[in-house]
Coordinates of C-alpha atoms in Angstrom, one line a residue:
M27 CA 65.8 -230.8 103.2
K28 CA 63.4 -229.0 105.5
I29 CA 61.9 -227.3 102.6
N30 CA 60.9 -230.9 101.0
R31 CA 59.4 -231.8 104.3
T32 CA 57.6 -228.7 104.6
V33 CA 56.5 -228.9 101.1
K34 CA 55.2 -232.4 101.4
K35 CA 52.9 -231.2 104.7
V36 CA 51.3 -228.4 102.9
V37 CA 50.8 -230.9 99.9
L38 CA 49.5 -233.4 101.8
S39 CA 47.3 -231.0 104.0
L40 CA 45.7 -229.5 101.3
L41 CA 45.3 -233.1 99.6
G42 CA 43.7 -233.7 103.3
I43 CA 41.3 -230.8 103.2
A44 CA 40.2 -231.1 99.6
L45 CA 39.3 -234.9 100.3
M46 CA 37.6 -234.0 103.5
L47 CA 35.5 -231.2 101.5
F48 CA 34.9 -233.5 98.8
G49 CA 33.5 -236.4 101.3
I50 CA 31.5 -233.7 102.6
L51 CA 29.6 -232.9 99.4
V52 CA 29.0 -236.3 98.5
Y53 CA 27.6 -237.0 102.0
H54 CA 24.9 -233.6 101.2
I55 CA 24.0 -234.8 97.8
A56 CA 23.5 -238.5 99.2
S57 CA 21.5 -237.2 102.4
I58 CA 18.9 -235.2 100.1
K59 CA 15.7 -236.2 100.4
P60 CA 13.5 -235.9 97.5
V61 CA 11.2 -232.6 96.8
E62 CA 7.7 -233.3 98.3
N63 CA 5.8 -230.8 96.2
T64 CA 6.7 -232.2 92.5
N65 CA 3.0 -232.4 91.7
I66 CA 1.9 -228.8 92.9
Q67 CA 1.5 -226.7 89.9
I68 CA 0.3 -222.8 89.5
S69 CA -2.1 -221.9 87.2
R70 CA -3.7 -218.4 86.1
I71 CA -7.3 -217.5 85.1
D72 CA -8.0 -213.8 83.4
F73 CA -11.4 -212.5 83.9
D74 CA -13.1 -209.8 81.4
K75 CA -13.7 -207.2 84.7
P76 CA -12.0 -206.7 87.7
F77 CA -13.4 -208.1 91.1
D78 CA -14.6 -206.0 94.2
S79 CA -14.3 -207.5 97.8
I80 CA -17.4 -209.8 97.5
S81 CA -16.5 -211.2 94.3
T82 CA -13.4 -211.8 95.5
I83 CA -14.2 -214.2 98.3
D84 CA -17.0 -215.8 96.4
I85 CA -14.1 -216.5 93.8
Q86 CA -11.7 -217.7 96.4
K87 CA -14.9 -220.0 97.9
K88 CA -15.8 -221.5 94.9
L89 CA -11.9 -222.4 93.9
H90 CA -11.6 -223.9 97.4
E91 CA -14.5 -226.2 96.8
I92 CA -13.1 -228.0 93.4
K93 CA -10.9 -231.1 94.6
G94 CA -7.2 -230.4 93.9
V95 CA -7.0 -226.6 94.8
K96 CA -4.7 -225.7 97.5
S97 CA -5.2 -223.0 99.6
E98 CA -3.2 -220.4 98.3
I99 CA -5.4 -218.2 96.1
I100 CA -4.4 -214.9 94.9
V101 CA -7.0 -212.6 93.2
K102 CA -5.7 -209.4 91.8
R103 CA -7.7 -206.9 89.9
N104 CA -9.6 -209.2 87.3
V105 CA -6.6 -212.2 87.4
V106 CA -7.0 -215.4 90.1
V107 CA -3.7 -217.1 90.4
Y108 CA -4.0 -220.6 92.3
F109 CA -2.0 -223.5 93.0
H110 CA -3.4 -226.9 92.7
D111 CA -1.7 -230.8 92.6
N112 CA -1.7 -232.3 89.0
N113 CA -2.2 -235.9 90.5
I114 CA -6.1 -234.6 91.2
A115 CA -7.0 -232.1 88.7
D116 CA -4.9 -230.1 85.9
S117 CA -5.9 -226.9 85.3
K118 CA -8.7 -227.4 82.5
K119 CA -10.7 -229.6 84.5
I120 CA -10.5 -226.7 87.5
Y121 CA -11.3 -224.0 85.0
D122 CA -14.2 -225.8 83.3
E123 CA -15.1 -226.3 87.2
L124 CA -15.0 -223.1 87.9
M125 CA -17.1 -221.9 85.0
T126 CA -19.6 -224.3 85.9
K127 CA -20.3 -222.9 89.3
G128 CA -20.8 -219.2 88.4
D129 CA -21.4 -217.2 85.5
Y130 CA -18.1 -216.1 84.5
K131 CA -16.5 -214.3 81.2
A132 CA -12.7 -215.8 81.6
E133 CA -10.1 -217.3 79.8
R134 CA -7.5 -219.7 80.9
F135 CA -3.4 -218.2 80.8
L136 CA -1.8 -220.6 78.3
L137 CA 2.0 -220.3 78.1
P138 CA 3.0 -220.0 74.6
D139 CA 4.8 -222.7 73.1
N140 CA 8.2 -221.5 73.2
L141 CA 8.2 -220.8 76.9
A142 CA 6.1 -223.8 77.6
Q143 CA 9.2 -226.3 76.4
K144 CA 11.9 -224.3 78.3
Q145 CA 13.5 -225.8 81.6
V146 CA 12.1 -224.5 84.8
C147 CA 14.8 -225.3 87.4
P148 CA 16.7 -221.9 87.3
V149 CA 19.8 -223.7 89.4
M150 CA 21.0 -226.3 87.3
K151 CA 21.2 -227.1 83.8
K152 CA 20.5 -230.9 82.9
D153 CA 23.8 -230.9 80.6
S154 CA 26.0 -229.2 83.1
Y155 CA 28.3 -231.2 84.7
K156 CA 27.1 -230.0 88.4
Y157 CA 23.7 -231.7 87.4
K158 CA 25.2 -235.1 86.1
F159 CA 28.0 -235.5 89.5
T160 CA 24.8 -234.9 91.7
K161 CA 22.9 -237.4 89.7
F162 CA 25.6 -240.3 89.8
I163 CA 25.8 -239.4 93.4
Q164 CA 22.0 -239.7 94.1
G165 CA 22.2 -243.2 92.0
I166 CA 25.1 -244.6 94.4
F167 CA 23.1 -243.8 97.3
N168 CA 19.2 -244.2 96.3

């Protein structure tokens, strides 16, 4: 008799804890705010010769003048990596505008087609149950 009562308490306690943790998970998923930087893209331009300190400052200044380019510009050797807003300008437009501002020998870095089609989110795969569950919960509350 006492064993049955003890087993019932343990089972009910475990179910209560599981229900409470599930509720916390649902609340966490429902309260997630949308990502703000969904339109920010990283792009790269490869130049034919390395930059010195003066030309590094010059290329950064010219890139900052282009509308849509964010403040993060990385210049290493003969490569320029920059962040830009896709809604304002795409990488081709920025590249073309930069080429008109100076006499540069450079080319845009383009991903091969097989890499360009890959999923970019390393956390969740779209066919996983975690992704489907998260989308289901967000659909209920949003």
